mmCIF file of C-alpha atoms in Angstrom:
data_model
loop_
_atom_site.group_PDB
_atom_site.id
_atom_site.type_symbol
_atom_site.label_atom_id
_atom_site.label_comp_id
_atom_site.label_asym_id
_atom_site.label_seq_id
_atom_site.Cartn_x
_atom_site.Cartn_y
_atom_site.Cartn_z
ATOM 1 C CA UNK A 1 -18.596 5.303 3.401
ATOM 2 C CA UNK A 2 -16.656 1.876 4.526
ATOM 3 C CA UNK A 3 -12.657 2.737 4.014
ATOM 4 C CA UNK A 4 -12.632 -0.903 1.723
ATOM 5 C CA UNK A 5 -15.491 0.656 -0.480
ATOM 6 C CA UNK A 6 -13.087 4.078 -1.276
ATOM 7 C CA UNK A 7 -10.468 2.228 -2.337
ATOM 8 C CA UNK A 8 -12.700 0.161 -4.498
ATOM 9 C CA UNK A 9 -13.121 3.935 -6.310
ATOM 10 C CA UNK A 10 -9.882 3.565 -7.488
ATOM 11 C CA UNK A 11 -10.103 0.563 -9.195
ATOM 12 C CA UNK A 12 -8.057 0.111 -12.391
ATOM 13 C CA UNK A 13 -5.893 3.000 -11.449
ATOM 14 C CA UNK A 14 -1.801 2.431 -11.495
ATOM 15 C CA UNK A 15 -0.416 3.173 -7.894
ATOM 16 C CA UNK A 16 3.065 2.368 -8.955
ATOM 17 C CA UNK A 17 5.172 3.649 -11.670
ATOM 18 C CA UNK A 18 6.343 1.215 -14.771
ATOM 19 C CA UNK A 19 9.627 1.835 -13.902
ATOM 20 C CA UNK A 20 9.110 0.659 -9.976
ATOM 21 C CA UNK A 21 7.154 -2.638 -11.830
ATOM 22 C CA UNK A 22 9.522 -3.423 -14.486
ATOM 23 C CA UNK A 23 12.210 -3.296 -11.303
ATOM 24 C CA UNK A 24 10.608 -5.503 -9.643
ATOM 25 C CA UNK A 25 9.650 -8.006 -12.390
ATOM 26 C CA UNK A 26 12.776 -8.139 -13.564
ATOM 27 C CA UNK A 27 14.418 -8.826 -10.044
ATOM 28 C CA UNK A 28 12.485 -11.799 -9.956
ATOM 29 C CA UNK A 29 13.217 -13.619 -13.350
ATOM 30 C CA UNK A 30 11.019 -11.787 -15.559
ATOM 31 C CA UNK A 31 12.420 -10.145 -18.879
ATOM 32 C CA UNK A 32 13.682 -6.142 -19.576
ATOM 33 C CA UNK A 33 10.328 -5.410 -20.740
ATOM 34 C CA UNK A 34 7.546 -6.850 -19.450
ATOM 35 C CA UNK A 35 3.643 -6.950 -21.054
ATOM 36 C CA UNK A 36 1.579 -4.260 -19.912
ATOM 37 C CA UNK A 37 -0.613 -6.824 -18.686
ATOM 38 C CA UNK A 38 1.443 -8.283 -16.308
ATOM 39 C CA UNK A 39 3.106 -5.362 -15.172
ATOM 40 C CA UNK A 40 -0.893 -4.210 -14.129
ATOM 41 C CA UNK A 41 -2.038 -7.196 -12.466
ATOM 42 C CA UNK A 42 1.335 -7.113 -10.440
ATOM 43 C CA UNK A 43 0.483 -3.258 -9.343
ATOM 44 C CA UNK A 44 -3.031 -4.551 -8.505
ATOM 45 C CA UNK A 45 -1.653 -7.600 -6.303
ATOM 46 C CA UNK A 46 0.838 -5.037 -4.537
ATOM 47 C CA UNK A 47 -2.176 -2.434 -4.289
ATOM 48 C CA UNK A 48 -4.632 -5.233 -2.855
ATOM 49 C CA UNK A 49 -1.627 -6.901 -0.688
ATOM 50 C CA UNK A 50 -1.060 -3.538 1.691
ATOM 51 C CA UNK A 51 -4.133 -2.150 1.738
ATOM 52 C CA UNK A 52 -5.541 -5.382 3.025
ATOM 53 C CA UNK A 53 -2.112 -5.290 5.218
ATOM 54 C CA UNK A 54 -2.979 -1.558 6.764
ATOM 55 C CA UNK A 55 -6.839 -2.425 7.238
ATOM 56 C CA UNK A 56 -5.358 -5.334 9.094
ATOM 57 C CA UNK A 57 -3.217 -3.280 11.468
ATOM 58 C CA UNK A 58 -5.362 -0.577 11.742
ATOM 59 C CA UNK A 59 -8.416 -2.557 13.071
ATOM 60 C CA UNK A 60 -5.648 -4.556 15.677
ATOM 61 C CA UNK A 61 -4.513 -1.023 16.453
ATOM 62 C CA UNK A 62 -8.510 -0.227 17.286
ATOM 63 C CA UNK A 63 -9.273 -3.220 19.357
ATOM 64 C CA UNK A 64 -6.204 -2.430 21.344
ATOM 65 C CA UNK A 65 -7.879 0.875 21.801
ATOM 66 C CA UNK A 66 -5.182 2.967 20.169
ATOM 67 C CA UNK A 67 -5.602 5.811 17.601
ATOM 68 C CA UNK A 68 -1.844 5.125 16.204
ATOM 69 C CA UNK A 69 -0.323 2.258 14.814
ATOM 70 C CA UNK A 70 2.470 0.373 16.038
ATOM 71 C CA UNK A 71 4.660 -1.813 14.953
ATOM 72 C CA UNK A 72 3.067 -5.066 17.328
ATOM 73 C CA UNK A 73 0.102 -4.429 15.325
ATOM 74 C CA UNK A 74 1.969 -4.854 11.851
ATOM 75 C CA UNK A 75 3.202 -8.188 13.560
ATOM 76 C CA UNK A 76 0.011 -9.292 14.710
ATOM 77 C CA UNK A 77 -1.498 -8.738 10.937
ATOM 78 C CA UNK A 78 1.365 -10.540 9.869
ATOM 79 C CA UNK A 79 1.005 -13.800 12.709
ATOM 80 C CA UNK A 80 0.014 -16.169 10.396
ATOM 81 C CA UNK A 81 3.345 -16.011 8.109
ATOM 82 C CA UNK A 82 6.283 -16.746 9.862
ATOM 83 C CA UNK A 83 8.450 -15.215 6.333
ATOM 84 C CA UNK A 84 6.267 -11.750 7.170
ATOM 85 C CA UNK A 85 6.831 -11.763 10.373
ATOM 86 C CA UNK A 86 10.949 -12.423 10.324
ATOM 87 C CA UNK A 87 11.158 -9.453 8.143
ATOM 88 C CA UNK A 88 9.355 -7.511 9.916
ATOM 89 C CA UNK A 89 11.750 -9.132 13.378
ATOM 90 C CA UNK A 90 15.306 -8.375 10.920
ATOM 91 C CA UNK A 91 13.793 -4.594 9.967
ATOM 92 C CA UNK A 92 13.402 -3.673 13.600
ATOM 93 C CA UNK A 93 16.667 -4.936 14.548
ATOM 94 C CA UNK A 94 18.636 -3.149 11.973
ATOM 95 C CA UNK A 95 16.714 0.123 12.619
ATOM 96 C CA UNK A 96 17.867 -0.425 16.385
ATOM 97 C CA UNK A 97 21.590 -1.016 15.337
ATOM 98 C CA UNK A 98 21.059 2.045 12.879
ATOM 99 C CA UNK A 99 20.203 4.165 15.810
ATOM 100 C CA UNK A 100 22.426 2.714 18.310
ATOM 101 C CA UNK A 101 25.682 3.624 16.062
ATOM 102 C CA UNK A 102 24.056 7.206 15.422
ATOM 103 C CA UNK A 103 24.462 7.561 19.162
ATOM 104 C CA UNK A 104 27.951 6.745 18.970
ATOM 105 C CA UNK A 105 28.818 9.783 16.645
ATOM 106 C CA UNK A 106 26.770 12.791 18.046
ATOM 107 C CA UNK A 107 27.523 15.607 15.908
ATOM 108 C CA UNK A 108 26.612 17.493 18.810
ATOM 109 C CA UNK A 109 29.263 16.268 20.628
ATOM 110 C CA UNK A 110 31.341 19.546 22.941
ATOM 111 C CA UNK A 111 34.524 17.796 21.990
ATOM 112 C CA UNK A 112 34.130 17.368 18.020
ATOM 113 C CA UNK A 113 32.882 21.076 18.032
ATOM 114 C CA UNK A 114 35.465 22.414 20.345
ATOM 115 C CA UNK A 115 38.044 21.044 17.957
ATOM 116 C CA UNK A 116 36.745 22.215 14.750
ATOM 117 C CA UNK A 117 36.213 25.589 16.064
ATOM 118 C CA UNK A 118 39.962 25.951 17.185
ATOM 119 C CA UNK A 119 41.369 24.686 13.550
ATOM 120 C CA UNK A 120 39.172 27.210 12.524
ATOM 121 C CA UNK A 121 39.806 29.841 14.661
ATOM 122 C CA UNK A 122 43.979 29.795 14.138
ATOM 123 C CA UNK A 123 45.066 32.388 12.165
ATOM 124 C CA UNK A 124 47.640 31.560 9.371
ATOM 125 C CA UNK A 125 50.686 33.443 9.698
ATOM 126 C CA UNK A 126 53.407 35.039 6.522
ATOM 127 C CA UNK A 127 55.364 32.215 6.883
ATOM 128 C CA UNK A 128 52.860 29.375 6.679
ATOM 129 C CA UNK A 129 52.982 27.830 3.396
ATOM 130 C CA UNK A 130 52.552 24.074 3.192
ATOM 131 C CA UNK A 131 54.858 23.481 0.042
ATOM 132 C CA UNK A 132 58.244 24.124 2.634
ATOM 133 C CA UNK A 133 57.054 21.742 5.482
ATOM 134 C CA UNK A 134 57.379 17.911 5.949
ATOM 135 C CA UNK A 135 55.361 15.936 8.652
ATOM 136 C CA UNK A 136 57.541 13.325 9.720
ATOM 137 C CA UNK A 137 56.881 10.735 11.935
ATOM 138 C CA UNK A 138 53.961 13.144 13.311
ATOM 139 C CA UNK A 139 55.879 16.260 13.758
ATOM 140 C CA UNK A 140 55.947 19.096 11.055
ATOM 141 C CA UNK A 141 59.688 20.127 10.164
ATOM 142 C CA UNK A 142 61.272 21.885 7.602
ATOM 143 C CA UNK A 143 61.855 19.899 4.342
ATOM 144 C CA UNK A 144 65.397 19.350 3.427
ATOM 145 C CA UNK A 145 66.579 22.800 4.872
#
């Protein structure tokens, strides 16, 4: 069976929840509670809108000769709206400065664990009780004795 053809099977079906809808709606000007009508013909546009958008990608995916998507293929779906495609443009670049300041704090770091695992590792003596000592100006002292 054609792929378009099994999603026609699901015709009148809600893919999104009325909260998701009425979220969305409302975002955009509509009121708190929006008619049932409009909040189905929205989930049908949304429905229509990425399937249309994944058969797009999937058949530039194919004529590239790839099994797997990527994300030039969402773009060149997308090449005939410039609004699409500088979404798409801002989305990778914030993923890449997402994963570029990841790499900056590697919690596997030798350093970060070496530390912890000496805190951790000191034994508390009798005579170390917080409520006596004073830190000042970055050394611990005794407080007023």
């Amino acid at each position: 069976m054609e792929p378009r053809a099994r999603v026609g099977k699901n015709r009148g079906q809600q893919n999104f929840s009325d909260s998701e809808l009425r979220a969305f709606l409302y975002a955009f000007g509509d009121v708190d509670e929006p008619i049932d009508g409009t909040k189905k013909v929205l989930d049908e546009i949304v429905t229509d809108f990425i399937t249309e958008l994944c058969f797009e990608t999937a058949r530039s995916a194919q004529l590239a000769g790839r099994q797997k998507v990527k994300v030039d293929d969402v773009k060149f779906a997308c090449r005939k709206n410039p609004s699409y495609l500088g979404k798409i443009d801002r989305m990778v670049v914030a993923k890449a400065h997402i994963d570029a300041t990841k790499k900056l704090v590697d919690v596997n770091d030798d350093k970060i664990l070496s530390n912890a695992n000496a805190a951790a590792e000191e034994p508390l003596g009798a005579n170390d009780d917080d409520a006596d000592t004073q830190t000042v100006g970055g050394r611990s002292g005794a407080g007023g004795k």
